[in-house]
C-alpha cells in the first residue's frame, strides 16, 4: 500500500470483490467498491462517519477549515462559505478564468518545450488567487508551488505506517521542511487577509464573501481571523492543485488521441472562433466538458476518500466495527468494467448525457458526494472547460519523446515526473471554420 497504493487497491478489488477488509498499520481498513456502498457511506449514513486517517496531519496545515472540520462546526463553516460558491457568484469568475488562461497561453511560443504540470499549477494558482483574494499571486506562484510540493510530500512520509501521525510531530527533516513551507504559505495568506481587513468592501471575490458572512441560522456571528485563515488556506490549496492535475492529464490524453483532439478543436473553433471565451460559451462546449469528465475518470485528481466509522454498522451481511476506516477509491471505481467497459480506453463519448445517466450515481464521483461534496465543483468545471478551450484555441501540446509518464498518488493524483510537452501552433484556415492541423 505504501509503495504502490493504486495497484494494491485495484488488486484488492479484483481479488475480493465489493467489500475487502485489510488489516494495515494497526488499523482495519475496508475498501468499498460498489457505487451503492459508496453512496451509503457518503450520503445515506454520513452521520456514522468522520473523516478518515490523515486528518490530524491535514489539520497541521489547514487548521479547522471546511475540508478538515467535523460535525456542527463543519456545518456552520459550510453555511458561511456556501454563498461564496453560489452559481451566480461563480459565473462572475468566468472572465478571470478565461483571461488568465489566455495570458498564460500567450507566453508560450511555437516549438517551445514546457512542463504542462508546472504551467497548469501556475495558472490555477493565479486564478484562485485572483478569485479568492482579488490578488495577483502569479509572481509568487513558483515559490508557493514549491512550498505546496514540500507540504504534500511531507504529508506522505509514513502516511500508512502505524503512528504515522506521531512521526509528523518529531523534528525530522521532513517535518522541519513542512513547517517552513507552512510558514511561507501562512505569510502570503495573512498578508492578503490583513490587506483586506484594512479596506473591507465587497470586491466581488471569495474573501469578501467570507469576511461579511454571518451565521444567521446559528450564532449570528461571522468568522474570526483564524477561521478566515483556515478557510482561505483550504480553498487556496483544495482549489488549485486538483484542477491543475485534471488539466495536465487532459493535455496528456489529448496528445495521445489525435481523433479526440481534432473533435475538441472543431468544437472550440465553431464556438469561439478566435475570440476570448466567456461563461456564455459554456453551453456550446459540451464535448470539451466530456473530454474533461473522461480525463477525470481515468485520472481522478482526488483519487481516494476515507472515512472512519463512529459506530459499528451492517453492510451486505457483514458488520464493520466502530473505528474502522472505510475507503471509497475513485481511481478503482472509475476503472471498473461493470460501469466502464474497456476501462483503460480514453473515450469521452462515455459522458454523452444519456450514457452517463445510465450508470449508478457513484460509479463516477470525482468530487465526492453527500454533505461533504466538493464545494468548488461548479468552479472547477467552469475553470477546466474555459482553460481547455482557451489554450486549445491556439496550441496543440505533444508529449516530449521519451518523457516518462507515471502516477504519483500523494494527496492528489499528480504526474510523478511532471509533463514535458512541445507547444505547436495550430493553423486555422478561417475563424469558425474547420481547422487544418500543421
Ligand atoms: C477538479 C477539481 C477538483 C476535484 C477533483 C475536487 C475534489 C474534491 C473531493 C473529492 C472532495 C471531497 C473530499 C471528501 O469527501 O473527503 C472535495 C472537497 C472540497 N473541495 Fe474540491 N475538488 C476540486 C476543485 C475544488 C475547487 C476549485 C475548490 C475551491 C475553489 C475546492 C474546494 C473544496 C473544499 C473547500 C472541500 C471541502 C468541502 C467540505 O468538506 O465541506 N475544490 N473536493
Short mmCIF file of C-alpha atoms and ligand atoms in Angstrom, two decimals:
data_model
loop_
_atom_site.label_atom_id
_atom_site.label_comp_id
_atom_site.label_asym_id
_atom_site.label_seq_id
_atom_site.Cartn_x
_atom_site.Cartn_y
_atom_site.Cartn_z
CA UNK A 1 0.00 0.00 0.00
CA UNK A 2 2.83 2.39 0.82
CA UNK A 3 4.79 1.61 -2.33
CA UNK A 4 2.05 1.42 -4.94
CA UNK A 5 -1.39 2.16 -3.49
CA UNK A 6 -3.18 2.22 -6.84
CA UNK A 7 -2.04 -1.25 -7.89
CA UNK A 8 -2.66 -2.51 -4.37
CA UNK A 9 -6.24 -1.24 -4.28
CA UNK A 10 -7.03 -2.47 -7.80
CA UNK A 11 -5.70 -5.88 -6.76
CA UNK A 12 -7.86 -5.90 -3.64
CA UNK A 13 -10.97 -5.15 -5.62
CA UNK A 14 -10.22 -7.75 -8.28
CA UNK A 15 -9.44 -10.42 -5.73
CA UNK A 16 -12.07 -9.82 -3.07
CA UNK A 17 -14.93 -8.00 -4.77
CA UNK A 18 -17.08 -5.16 -3.49
CA UNK A 19 -16.01 -5.30 0.16
CA UNK A 20 -12.43 -6.02 1.07
CA UNK A 21 -11.09 -5.93 4.61
CA UNK A 22 -7.41 -5.15 5.15
CA UNK A 23 -5.62 -5.00 8.48
CA UNK A 24 -2.89 -2.45 7.90
CA UNK A 25 -0.60 -0.46 10.15
CA UNK A 26 -2.61 -1.23 13.27
CA UNK A 27 -5.87 -0.19 11.63
CA UNK A 28 -8.67 -2.10 9.95
CA UNK A 29 -9.41 -0.78 6.50
CA UNK A 30 -12.35 -1.64 4.28
CA UNK A 31 -12.30 -0.92 0.59
CA UNK A 32 -15.85 -0.45 -0.72
CA UNK A 33 -16.01 -0.97 -4.47
CA UNK A 34 -19.69 -0.79 -5.35
CA UNK A 35 -21.38 2.56 -6.10
CA UNK A 36 -24.27 1.77 -3.73
CA UNK A 37 -21.83 1.16 -0.89
CA UNK A 38 -20.10 4.45 -1.59
CA UNK A 39 -23.49 6.18 -1.51
CA UNK A 40 -24.23 4.52 1.84
CA UNK A 41 -21.05 5.97 3.33
CA UNK A 42 -21.03 9.43 1.78
CA UNK A 43 -24.75 10.13 1.70
CA UNK A 44 -27.20 7.77 3.40
CA UNK A 45 -25.24 7.05 6.59
CA UNK A 46 -22.89 10.00 6.53
CA UNK A 47 -23.59 10.73 10.20
CA UNK A 48 -21.92 7.49 11.14
CA UNK A 49 -18.62 8.64 9.68
CA UNK A 50 -15.91 11.10 10.38
CA UNK A 51 -13.14 11.96 8.03
CA UNK A 52 -10.51 9.26 8.00
CA UNK A 53 -6.90 8.97 8.83
CA UNK A 54 -4.65 11.78 7.81
CA UNK A 55 -6.94 14.40 9.25
CA UNK A 56 -4.64 15.10 12.16
CA UNK A 57 -1.89 15.81 9.72
CA UNK A 58 -4.06 17.75 7.31
CA UNK A 59 -5.06 19.93 10.26
CA UNK A 60 -1.43 20.84 10.79
CA UNK A 61 -1.70 22.72 7.55
CA UNK A 62 -5.37 23.56 7.14
CA UNK A 63 -6.43 24.04 10.74
CA UNK A 64 -10.20 23.80 11.17
CA UNK A 65 -11.21 24.60 7.62
CA UNK A 66 -14.05 23.10 5.60
CA UNK A 67 -12.01 20.14 4.46
CA UNK A 68 -10.83 19.10 7.92
CA UNK A 69 -13.55 20.11 10.39
CA UNK A 70 -16.35 17.83 11.58
CA UNK A 71 -19.97 17.86 12.73
CA UNK A 72 -21.57 21.12 13.88
CA UNK A 73 -18.50 23.24 13.26
CA UNK A 74 -18.23 21.92 9.72
CA UNK A 75 -21.92 22.60 9.09
CA UNK A 76 -21.51 26.15 10.30
CA UNK A 77 -18.48 26.80 8.14
CA UNK A 78 -20.26 25.26 5.18
CA UNK A 79 -23.26 27.56 5.72
CA UNK A 80 -20.94 30.55 5.91
CA UNK A 81 -18.96 29.60 2.81
CA UNK A 82 -21.77 28.39 0.58
CA UNK A 83 -22.88 31.82 -0.72
CA UNK A 84 -19.36 32.48 -1.99
CA UNK A 85 -19.80 29.44 -4.25
CA UNK A 86 -23.28 30.30 -5.45
CA UNK A 87 -23.69 29.70 -9.16
CA UNK A 88 -24.13 33.38 -9.97
CA UNK A 89 -21.13 34.39 -7.95
CA UNK A 90 -19.03 31.74 -9.66
CA UNK A 91 -20.24 32.89 -13.07
CA UNK A 92 -18.58 36.23 -12.41
CA UNK A 93 -15.25 34.43 -12.15
CA UNK A 94 -15.51 33.09 -15.71
CA UNK A 95 -13.94 36.20 -17.18
CA UNK A 96 -10.93 35.90 -14.87
CA UNK A 97 -10.53 32.23 -15.72
CA UNK A 98 -10.52 32.79 -19.49
CA UNK A 99 -8.34 35.89 -19.25
CA UNK A 100 -5.72 34.20 -17.10
CA UNK A 101 -5.70 31.12 -19.34
CA UNK A 102 -5.17 33.38 -22.36
CA UNK A 103 -2.37 35.27 -20.67
CA UNK A 104 -0.57 32.04 -19.77
CA UNK A 105 -1.12 30.66 -23.27
CA UNK A 106 0.25 33.83 -24.83
CA UNK A 107 3.57 33.41 -23.03
CA UNK A 108 4.35 30.26 -24.99
CA UNK A 109 5.76 30.18 -28.48
CA UNK A 110 5.69 27.73 -31.33
CA UNK A 111 8.27 24.99 -30.76
CA UNK A 112 8.69 25.73 -27.05
CA UNK A 113 9.00 22.92 -24.53
CA UNK A 114 7.00 23.42 -21.35
CA UNK A 115 6.24 21.42 -18.27
CA UNK A 116 2.48 21.34 -18.64
CA UNK A 117 2.05 20.46 -14.96
CA UNK A 118 4.05 23.46 -13.76
CA UNK A 119 2.18 25.68 -16.22
CA UNK A 120 -1.23 24.43 -15.14
CA UNK A 121 -0.30 24.80 -11.46
CA UNK A 122 0.76 28.39 -12.07
CA UNK A 123 -2.45 29.04 -13.99
CA UNK A 124 -4.86 27.60 -11.44
CA UNK A 125 -2.94 29.18 -8.56
CA UNK A 126 -3.21 32.56 -10.24
CA UNK A 127 -6.93 32.01 -10.84
CA UNK A 128 -7.66 31.00 -7.27
CA UNK A 129 -5.51 33.90 -6.02
CA UNK A 130 -7.49 36.37 -8.11
CA UNK A 131 -10.96 34.94 -7.49
CA UNK A 132 -10.36 34.28 -3.81
CA UNK A 133 -8.33 37.31 -2.80
CA UNK A 134 -8.56 39.62 -5.77
CA UNK A 135 -4.77 39.47 -5.64
CA UNK A 136 -2.17 38.72 -8.23
CA UNK A 137 -0.13 35.89 -6.81
CA UNK A 138 1.34 34.99 -10.16
CA UNK A 139 4.70 36.48 -9.25
CA UNK A 140 4.81 34.31 -6.18
CA UNK A 141 3.45 31.24 -7.94
CA UNK A 142 6.73 29.37 -8.27
CA UNK A 143 7.62 29.85 -4.62
CA UNK A 144 4.15 28.95 -3.42
CA UNK A 145 4.13 25.91 -5.71
CA UNK A 146 7.36 24.72 -4.14
CA UNK A 147 6.01 25.22 -0.63
CA UNK A 148 2.97 23.19 -1.61
CA UNK A 149 5.02 20.36 -3.03
CA UNK A 150 7.01 20.23 0.18
CA UNK A 151 3.94 20.20 2.36
CA UNK A 152 2.29 17.49 0.28
CA UNK A 153 5.36 15.30 0.14
CA UNK A 154 5.98 15.53 3.83
CA UNK A 155 2.34 14.54 4.36
CA UNK A 156 3.11 11.29 2.67
CA UNK A 157 6.05 10.37 4.84
CA UNK A 158 4.88 7.48 6.97
CA UNK A 159 1.26 8.03 6.00
CA UNK A 160 0.49 4.33 6.03
CA UNK A 161 2.77 3.42 8.93
CA UNK A 162 1.41 2.79 12.42
CA UNK A 163 1.58 6.04 14.38
CA UNK A 164 2.39 7.86 11.15
CA UNK A 165 0.74 11.00 12.51
CA UNK A 166 3.08 10.96 15.51
CA UNK A 167 6.07 10.86 13.21
CA UNK A 168 4.89 14.17 11.88
CA UNK A 169 5.45 15.74 15.30
CA UNK A 170 9.08 14.76 15.61
CA UNK A 171 11.75 17.19 14.47
CA UNK A 172 12.64 15.07 11.44
CA UNK A 173 13.98 16.82 8.33
CA UNK A 174 10.66 16.27 6.53
CA UNK A 175 8.77 17.82 9.46
CA UNK A 176 11.06 20.80 9.55
CA UNK A 177 10.67 21.29 5.82
CA UNK A 178 6.92 21.08 6.28
CA UNK A 179 6.91 23.76 8.97
CA UNK A 180 8.99 26.09 6.90
CA UNK A 181 6.73 25.62 3.89
CA UNK A 182 3.64 26.20 6.03
CA UNK A 183 5.13 29.41 7.38
CA UNK A 184 5.67 30.52 3.79
CA UNK A 185 2.05 29.85 2.85
CA UNK A 186 0.79 31.45 6.06
CA UNK A 187 2.75 34.60 5.36
CA UNK A 188 1.06 35.00 1.98
CA UNK A 189 -2.43 34.35 3.30
CA UNK A 190 -2.11 36.56 6.38
CA UNK A 191 -0.77 39.35 4.21
CA UNK A 192 -3.79 39.09 1.93
CA UNK A 193 -6.25 38.95 4.84
CA UNK A 194 -4.63 41.93 6.53
CA UNK A 195 -4.81 43.96 3.33
CA UNK A 196 -8.49 43.14 3.07
CA UNK A 197 -9.29 43.95 6.68
CA UNK A 198 -7.91 47.41 6.01
CA UNK A 199 -10.38 48.02 3.17
CA UNK A 200 -13.29 45.67 3.74
CA UNK A 201 -15.54 46.47 0.78
CA UNK A 202 -17.09 43.73 -1.38
CA UNK A 203 -14.58 43.37 -4.16
CA UNK A 204 -16.52 40.52 -5.70
CA UNK A 205 -14.02 37.92 -4.58
CA UNK A 206 -14.46 34.92 -2.30
CA UNK A 207 -12.66 36.53 0.61
CA UNK A 208 -15.10 39.45 0.61
CA UNK A 209 -17.94 36.99 0.94
CA UNK A 210 -16.24 35.10 3.76
CA UNK A 211 -15.47 38.36 5.59
CA UNK A 212 -19.06 39.54 5.62
CA UNK A 213 -20.68 36.13 6.11
CA UNK A 214 -22.86 35.92 9.23
CA UNK A 215 -24.23 32.66 10.53
CA UNK A 216 -27.88 33.69 10.64
CA UNK A 217 -29.05 30.10 11.17
CA UNK A 218 -26.63 29.62 14.05
CA UNK A 219 -24.92 32.04 16.42
CA UNK A 220 -25.34 35.05 14.13
CA UNK A 221 -21.63 35.72 14.13
CA UNK A 222 -19.03 35.77 11.40
CA UNK A 223 -15.61 34.21 11.08
CA UNK A 224 -12.64 35.03 13.27
CA UNK A 225 -9.28 35.84 11.71
CA UNK A 226 -8.07 32.35 12.44
CA UNK A 227 -11.13 30.75 10.83
CA UNK A 228 -10.68 33.02 7.88
CA UNK A 229 -7.07 31.90 7.56
CA UNK A 230 -8.07 28.24 7.77
CA UNK A 231 -10.81 28.60 5.16
CA UNK A 232 -8.64 30.68 2.88
CA UNK A 233 -5.78 28.20 3.15
CA UNK A 234 -8.19 25.33 2.49
CA UNK A 235 -9.69 26.89 -0.61
CA UNK A 236 -6.29 28.05 -1.76
CA UNK A 237 -4.98 24.50 -1.63
CA UNK A 238 -8.09 22.49 -2.47
CA UNK A 239 -8.90 24.96 -5.20
CA UNK A 240 -5.90 24.72 -7.45
CA UNK A 241 -3.82 21.58 -7.25
CA UNK A 242 -6.77 19.35 -8.17
CA UNK A 243 -7.80 21.38 -11.20
CA UNK A 244 -4.19 21.68 -12.33
CA UNK A 245 -3.83 17.91 -12.26
CA UNK A 246 -7.07 17.44 -14.17
CA UNK A 247 -5.87 19.82 -16.88
CA UNK A 248 -2.41 18.27 -17.07
CA UNK A 249 -3.77 14.76 -17.50
CA UNK A 250 -6.18 16.06 -20.11
CA UNK A 251 -3.33 17.54 -22.17
CA UNK A 252 -1.52 14.25 -21.90
CA UNK A 253 -4.57 12.25 -23.03
CA UNK A 254 -5.29 14.63 -25.90
CA UNK A 255 -1.70 14.29 -27.09
CA UNK A 256 -2.18 10.53 -27.27
CA UNK A 257 -5.58 10.70 -29.04
CA UNK A 258 -5.46 12.97 -32.08
CA UNK A 259 -9.00 11.99 -33.10
CA UNK A 260 -10.42 13.29 -29.83
CA UNK A 261 -8.20 16.34 -30.06
CA UNK A 262 -9.43 17.12 -33.58
CA UNK A 263 -13.04 16.98 -32.42
CA UNK A 264 -12.27 19.23 -29.50
CA UNK A 265 -10.58 21.73 -31.81
CA UNK A 266 -13.56 21.70 -34.15
CA UNK A 267 -15.92 22.43 -31.26
CA UNK A 268 -13.75 25.19 -29.83
CA UNK A 269 -13.34 26.87 -33.23
CA UNK A 270 -17.04 26.68 -34.01
CA UNK A 271 -18.00 28.04 -30.59
CA UNK A 272 -15.39 30.76 -30.22
CA UNK A 273 -13.69 31.47 -33.50
CA UNK A 274 -10.70 33.49 -32.41
CA UNK A 275 -12.27 35.45 -29.56
CA UNK A 276 -11.88 35.03 -25.82
CA UNK A 277 -14.27 32.52 -24.24
CA UNK A 278 -16.91 33.69 -21.75
CA UNK A 279 -19.27 31.92 -19.38
CA UNK A 280 -21.98 32.18 -22.02
CA UNK A 281 -19.95 29.93 -24.30
CA UNK A 282 -20.02 27.01 -21.88
CA UNK A 283 -23.26 25.68 -23.38
CA UNK A 284 -21.59 25.47 -26.78
CA UNK A 285 -18.65 23.46 -25.42
CA UNK A 286 -20.27 20.14 -24.41
CA UNK A 287 -17.57 17.97 -25.96
CA UNK A 288 -14.84 19.88 -24.15
CA UNK A 289 -16.64 19.11 -20.91
CA UNK A 290 -16.96 15.42 -21.88
CA UNK A 291 -13.21 15.29 -22.52
CA UNK A 292 -12.54 16.74 -19.08
CA UNK A 293 -15.01 14.32 -17.48
CA UNK A 294 -13.37 11.34 -19.13
CA UNK A 295 -9.94 12.58 -18.15
CA UNK A 296 -11.04 12.81 -14.50
CA UNK A 297 -12.42 9.29 -14.80
CA UNK A 298 -9.04 7.86 -15.75
CA UNK A 299 -7.01 10.22 -13.59
CA UNK A 300 -9.25 11.43 -10.77
CA UNK A 301 -7.35 14.30 -9.12
CA UNK A 302 -8.83 13.29 -5.75
CA UNK A 303 -8.25 9.59 -6.06
CA UNK A 304 -9.48 8.29 -2.70
CA UNK A 305 -11.84 9.33 0.06
CA UNK A 306 -11.51 7.89 3.55
CA UNK A 307 -13.92 7.86 6.48
CA UNK A 308 -13.72 6.50 10.00
CA UNK A 309 -16.78 4.67 11.33
CA UNK A 310 -18.07 6.24 14.54
CA UNK A 311 -20.27 3.25 15.46
CA UNK A 312 -20.42 -0.30 14.05
CA UNK A 313 -22.64 -0.73 11.03
CA UNK A 314 -24.01 -3.60 8.98
CA UNK A 315 -23.50 -3.88 5.30
CA UNK A 316 -24.31 -6.78 2.95
CA UNK A 317 -24.32 -9.26 5.83
CA UNK A 318 -21.07 -8.05 7.41
CA UNK A 319 -20.59 -5.90 10.46
CA UNK A 320 -17.98 -3.22 10.10
CA UNK A 321 -16.70 -2.42 13.61
CA UNK A 322 -16.52 1.07 15.05
CA UNK A 323 -13.25 2.90 14.34
CA UNK A 324 -12.66 1.01 11.09
CA UNK A 325 -11.58 3.07 8.14
CA UNK A 326 -13.73 2.82 5.05
CA UNK A 327 -12.14 3.74 1.75
CA UNK A 328 -14.00 4.77 -1.39
CA UNK A 329 -11.49 4.93 -4.17
CA UNK A 330 -12.30 6.97 -7.26
CA UNK A 331 -9.34 5.50 -9.11
CA UNK A 332 -10.53 1.90 -8.78
CA UNK A 333 -14.25 2.65 -9.17
CA UNK A 334 -13.69 4.69 -12.32
CA UNK A 335 -11.82 1.74 -13.83
CA UNK A 336 -14.43 -0.87 -13.01
CA UNK A 337 -15.52 -2.64 -16.24
CA UNK A 338 -19.05 -3.07 -14.87
CA UNK A 339 -19.64 0.65 -15.28
CA UNK A 340 -16.97 1.48 -17.82
CA UNK A 341 -16.40 -1.29 -20.37
CA UNK A 342 -12.81 -1.42 -21.63
CA UNK A 343 -11.99 0.84 -18.69
CA UNK A 344 -8.47 1.79 -19.73
CA UNK A 345 -9.65 3.25 -23.03
CA UNK A 346 -9.96 7.04 -23.25
CA UNK A 347 -13.40 7.66 -24.72
CA UNK A 348 -15.18 10.95 -23.95
CA UNK A 349 -18.37 9.55 -25.51
CA UNK A 350 -18.94 7.73 -22.25
CA UNK A 351 -20.04 11.10 -20.92
CA UNK A 352 -22.63 11.82 -23.55
CA UNK A 353 -25.56 12.84 -21.30
CA UNK A 354 -27.76 9.79 -21.99
CA UNK A 355 -24.94 7.32 -21.44
CA UNK A 356 -23.80 8.98 -18.25
CA UNK A 357 -27.34 8.88 -16.89
CA UNK A 358 -27.46 5.08 -17.30
CA UNK A 359 -24.77 4.48 -14.69
CA UNK A 360 -25.30 4.37 -10.92
CA UNK A 361 -24.53 7.78 -9.49
CA UNK A 362 -21.46 6.79 -7.52
CA UNK A 363 -19.80 4.88 -10.35
CA UNK A 364 -18.24 8.27 -11.06
CA UNK A 365 -17.53 10.60 -8.14
CA UNK A 366 -14.52 12.80 -8.79
CA UNK A 367 -15.99 15.43 -6.44
CA UNK A 368 -17.13 13.07 -3.69
CA UNK A 369 -20.76 13.27 -2.58
CA UNK A 370 -23.24 13.94 0.22
CA UNK A 371 -22.91 16.82 2.67
CA UNK A 372 -19.16 16.96 2.15
CA UNK A 373 -19.25 17.05 -1.63
CA UNK A 374 -16.66 19.40 -3.10
CA UNK A 375 -17.88 22.95 -2.58
CA UNK A 376 -15.84 24.03 -5.58
CA UNK A 377 -17.30 21.58 -8.07
CA UNK A 378 -19.01 24.17 -10.28
CA UNK A 379 -15.97 26.40 -10.03
CA UNK A 380 -13.74 23.53 -11.17
CA UNK A 381 -15.90 22.55 -14.16
CA UNK A 382 -16.06 26.10 -15.34
CA UNK A 383 -12.37 26.70 -14.88
CA UNK A 384 -11.44 23.40 -16.52
CA UNK A 385 -13.59 23.88 -19.61
CA UNK A 386 -12.64 27.53 -20.10
CA UNK A 387 -8.92 26.81 -19.67
CA UNK A 388 -9.00 23.86 -22.06
CA UNK A 389 -10.92 25.78 -24.70
CA UNK A 390 -8.73 28.87 -24.41
CA UNK A 391 -5.45 27.02 -24.70
CA UNK A 392 -6.67 24.60 -27.39
CA UNK A 393 -7.76 27.60 -29.44
CA UNK A 394 -4.16 28.32 -30.13
CA UNK A 395 -1.91 25.37 -29.34
CA UNK A 396 -1.55 21.64 -29.56
CA UNK A 397 0.58 20.05 -26.89
CA UNK A 398 2.64 16.95 -27.67
CA UNK A 399 4.46 14.82 -25.12
CA UNK A 400 8.22 15.16 -25.44
CA UNK A 401 9.52 11.87 -26.75
CA UNK A 402 10.86 9.63 -24.03
CA UNK A 403 9.34 11.67 -21.21
CA UNK A 404 8.30 9.19 -18.51
CA UNK A 405 4.65 9.37 -17.51
CA UNK A 406 3.88 7.94 -14.08
CA UNK A 407 1.28 8.47 -11.40
CA UNK A 408 2.14 9.88 -8.01
CA UNK A 409 -0.80 9.39 -5.69
CA UNK A 410 0.04 11.65 -2.76
CA UNK A 411 -2.98 13.59 -1.64
CA UNK A 412 -3.92 14.27 -5.21
CA UNK A 413 -3.00 12.26 -8.29
CA UNK A 414 0.00 14.05 -9.75
CA UNK A 415 2.20 13.21 -12.71
CA UNK A 416 5.32 11.98 -10.93
CA UNK A 417 7.83 13.45 -13.36
CA UNK A 418 5.82 16.45 -14.46
CA UNK A 419 4.64 16.55 -18.08
CA UNK A 420 7.17 17.84 -20.57
CA UNK A 421 5.37 18.87 -23.73
CA UNK A 422 6.09 20.53 -27.06
CA UNK A 423 4.00 23.55 -27.92
CA UNK A 424 2.86 23.57 -31.54
CA UNK A 425 0.84 26.35 -33.15
CA UNK A 426 -2.46 25.35 -34.67
CA UNK A 427 -3.12 26.58 -38.19
CA UNK A 428 -6.57 27.90 -38.67
CA UNK A 429 -7.99 28.25 -42.17
CA UNK A 430 -10.52 30.82 -41.16
CA UNK A 431 -12.26 31.83 -37.98
CA UNK A 432 -15.06 29.49 -37.08
CA UNK A 433 -14.29 27.07 -39.91
CA UNK A 434 -12.73 23.61 -39.73
CA UNK A 435 -9.07 23.62 -38.79
CA UNK A 436 -6.16 22.17 -40.64
CA UNK A 437 -3.58 20.95 -38.22
CA UNK A 438 0.02 21.58 -39.23
C1 LIG B 1 -11.01 19.09 -10.50
C2 LIG B 1 -11.02 19.79 -9.40
C3 LIG B 1 -11.45 19.28 -8.04
C4 LIG B 1 -11.64 18.00 -7.58
C5 LIG B 1 -11.43 16.70 -8.34
C6 LIG B 1 -12.08 18.10 -6.20
C7 LIG B 1 -12.41 17.02 -5.39
C8 LIG B 1 -12.91 17.11 -4.12
C9 LIG B 1 -13.38 15.98 -3.33
C10 LIG B 1 -13.39 14.53 -3.77
C11 LIG B 1 -13.80 16.47 -2.14
C12 LIG B 1 -14.44 15.67 -1.01
C13 LIG B 1 -13.41 15.06 -0.10
C14 LIG B 1 -14.05 14.14 0.95
O1 LIG B 1 -15.25 13.88 0.92
O2 LIG B 1 -13.31 13.66 1.81
C15 LIG B 1 -13.58 17.90 -2.16
C16 LIG B 1 -13.86 18.75 -1.12
C17 LIG B 1 -13.60 20.09 -1.15
N1 LIG B 1 -13.17 20.85 -2.23
FE1 LIG B 1 -12.75 20.15 -4.05
N2 LIG B 1 -12.14 19.42 -5.85
C18 LIG B 1 -11.78 20.18 -6.94
C19 LIG B 1 -11.75 21.55 -7.02
C20 LIG B 1 -12.03 22.40 -5.99
C21 LIG B 1 -12.05 23.85 -6.09
C22 LIG B 1 -11.82 24.62 -7.39
C23 LIG B 1 -12.29 24.32 -4.84
C24 LIG B 1 -12.42 25.75 -4.36
C25 LIG B 1 -12.30 26.82 -5.09
C26 LIG B 1 -12.44 23.17 -3.96
C27 LIG B 1 -12.69 23.24 -2.61
C28 LIG B 1 -13.05 22.15 -1.82
C29 LIG B 1 -13.40 22.25 -0.41
C30 LIG B 1 -13.40 23.53 0.42
C31 LIG B 1 -13.77 20.96 0.01
C32 LIG B 1 -14.26 20.54 1.40
C33 LIG B 1 -15.77 20.56 1.41
C34 LIG B 1 -16.38 20.08 2.71
O3 LIG B 1 -15.89 19.13 3.33
O4 LIG B 1 -17.41 20.67 3.10
N3 LIG B 1 -12.29 22.03 -4.69
N4 LIG B 1 -13.05 18.27 -3.39
#
